[in-house]
Amino acid sequence: THLHMMALTMATVALAHATPHALPSRDMVRHHVRHHVRHPGSSLGIRSPRLLLARDRRRAPSSRGHGVEVRAMDDERRERMENELKDPSNFVDYLLPRGVRKWLFAAGATSTGVGVAIALSQALTNGGGEALQTALVNTIGLLVFSGLLYADTQNEQKRIETRRRNREEQLARGDRRYYVNSDGLRVSRLNDVDLDWILKRLERWGKQDNMPFIGPKKGALLQDIIAKHNPKLTVEVGTLAGYSALLMASRMVQSEAAEALGVGRDDDDAEKDSIAEKDNIAEKEGRVVTIEKDWLWWLVANRFVYQAADGSPELRGRVSVWLGDAKDKLREFPKGSIDFLFLDGLPKEYLSYLQAAEDRLAPGALIVADNAGVFASGGLKDYLDYVRGTPDKFSSRFIESTLEWRDDIMDGLEVTTWLGESGER
């Protein structure tokens, strides 16, 4: 059992170090991304290897009855492992899990205790200083092993209490939920990683470290625009962690599902269009291509997109993360193919992004620029002058909102409609 646990611990360590995690701060983005790519386990929400393995075990059963029993056994096994193993903090902990250490300390204390008894018996029977010296050495060993066993046991209790508090916090945040196992007991388990899980983590990360994500308020506006425009191809410039790309893709999925169910149409129209929609559903599915020029952020975004799609199959194949300079990558799209362009990179480069994409825009395409309020007189001035001052190409309006994570700073989105023809410069 101990050898199996040691092998499992080493395997989970290898899995963790093969997986990039990230928790950078706003002012030291690159430094922190490098740190968390190399040192997994941040509070961003990427789960520890043990919980990843537990999640995989929970997903294995698919039948209803048998699945509940297996999940209950898995939960019980996971709890025993969590109470037995200490989260490794050094190489020794990897090789000697808590159960192994406690067994060694107990064996050492027992052995030296027996040695003390034997040495004292010999000293009383035969006399002599050698027996007393042996008793003294064994007494020191007994104290050392007993002290180590006591300290390890106390540390285990502290860790169990810490886990209890963590579970309560996870329940309060909605990361963990209660269910009734096969024995009728009400127990809790972590939620599976899916789209909602990823979005909540990114929002909490953004608020905690003031990350330049679009945020939930402007994100809701962006989703509304997506729903009304219903683009087939959406291109984003400036991926970062992939938060806005996932928001847009999720809204596309919701809109398509509502349309397939006939929401917003009367019964006659829904019946007439049902056959055509089923035949052309693959062609009607929208997708998002997001472009990031920093390879570290590209890795981070790919990680989140993969996890979201893995837990929410409806997102699979919807989001692609491209690596490169957007001014070059935008020219790789066919002319007239981009229905929706979201600019969320460096504000001073928005104009060059738009100009690179103009002949790739479809007739009536929308261009949405983030931070059009806070950077209106700074990095976005040239861009705003261009889209607002070229009426033969663009029709533009400003939607007011607040800066991400700050209700006291006004910001907004510049929503621009392309009036030119497909392929026009």
mmCIF file with all atom_site columns, C-alpha atoms in Angstrom, residues 22-29 32 36 43-44 202-213 405:
data_model
loop_
_atom_site.group_PDB
_atom_site.id
_atom_site.type_symbol
_atom_site.label_atom_id
_atom_site.label_alt_id
_atom_site.label_comp_id
_atom_site.label_asym_id
_atom_site.label_entity_id
_atom_site.label_seq_id
_atom_site.pdbx_PDB_ins_code
_atom_site.Cartn_x
_atom_site.Cartn_y
_atom_site.Cartn_z
_atom_site.occupancy
_atom_site.B_iso_or_equiv
_atom_site.pdbx_formal_charge
_atom_site.auth_seq_id
_atom_site.auth_comp_id
_atom_site.auth_asym_id
_atom_site.auth_atom_id
_atom_site.pdbx_PDB_model_num
ATOM 1  C CA . ALA A 1 22  ? -0.506  31.048 -14.041 1.00 0.00 ? 22  ALA A CA 1
ATOM 2  C CA . LEU A 1 23  ? -1.228  33.695 -11.472 1.00 0.00 ? 23  LEU A CA 1
ATOM 3  C CA . PRO A 1 24  ? 0.574   36.841 -12.651 1.00 0.00 ? 24  PRO A CA 1
ATOM 4  C CA . SER A 1 25  ? -0.031  40.298 -11.273 1.00 0.00 ? 25  SER A CA 1
ATOM 5  C CA . ARG A 1 26  ? -0.895  43.347 -13.361 1.00 0.00 ? 26  ARG A CA 1
ATOM 6  C CA . ASP A 1 27  ? 2.481   45.074 -13.164 1.00 0.00 ? 27  ASP A CA 1
ATOM 7  C CA . MET A 1 28  ? 4.659   41.972 -13.511 1.00 0.00 ? 28  MET A CA 1
ATOM 8  C CA . VAL A 1 29  ? 2.664   39.914 -16.004 1.00 0.00 ? 29  VAL A CA 1
ATOM 9  C CA . HIS A 1 32  ? 4.489   35.871 -12.841 1.00 0.00 ? 32  HIS A CA 1
ATOM 10 C CA . HIS A 1 36  ? 3.533   29.829 -12.458 1.00 0.00 ? 36  HIS A CA 1
ATOM 11 C CA . SER A 1 43  ? -4.630  29.957 -6.155  1.00 0.00 ? 43  SER A CA 1
ATOM 12 C CA . LEU A 1 44  ? -5.888  30.733 -9.635  1.00 0.00 ? 44  LEU A CA 1
ATOM 13 C CA . LEU A 1 202 ? -10.844 33.956 -14.164 1.00 0.00 ? 202 LEU A CA 1
ATOM 14 C CA . GLU A 1 203 ? -13.227 36.544 -12.724 1.00 0.00 ? 203 GLU A CA 1
ATOM 15 C CA . ARG A 1 204 ? -11.967 35.914 -9.221  1.00 0.00 ? 204 ARG A CA 1
ATOM 16 C CA . TRP A 1 205 ? -8.378  36.098 -10.436 1.00 0.00 ? 205 TRP A CA 1
ATOM 17 C CA . GLY A 1 206 ? -9.078  39.315 -12.336 1.00 0.00 ? 206 GLY A CA 1
ATOM 18 C CA . LYS A 1 207 ? -10.708 40.991 -9.348  1.00 0.00 ? 207 LYS A CA 1
ATOM 19 C CA . GLN A 1 208 ? -8.002  39.795 -6.969  1.00 0.00 ? 208 GLN A CA 1
ATOM 20 C CA . ASP A 1 209 ? -5.042  40.968 -9.065  1.00 0.00 ? 209 ASP A CA 1
ATOM 21 C CA . ASN A 1 210 ? -6.773  43.703 -11.106 1.00 0.00 ? 210 ASN A CA 1
ATOM 22 C CA . MET A 1 211 ? -6.088  41.820 -14.326 1.00 0.00 ? 211 MET A CA 1
ATOM 23 C CA . PRO A 1 212 ? -6.969  43.585 -17.604 1.00 0.00 ? 212 PRO A CA 1
ATOM 24 C CA . PHE A 1 213 ? -9.775  41.179 -18.567 1.00 0.00 ? 213 PHE A CA 1
ATOM 25 C CA . TRP A 1 405 ? -13.239 45.555 -11.424 1.00 0.00 ? 405 TRP A CA 1
#
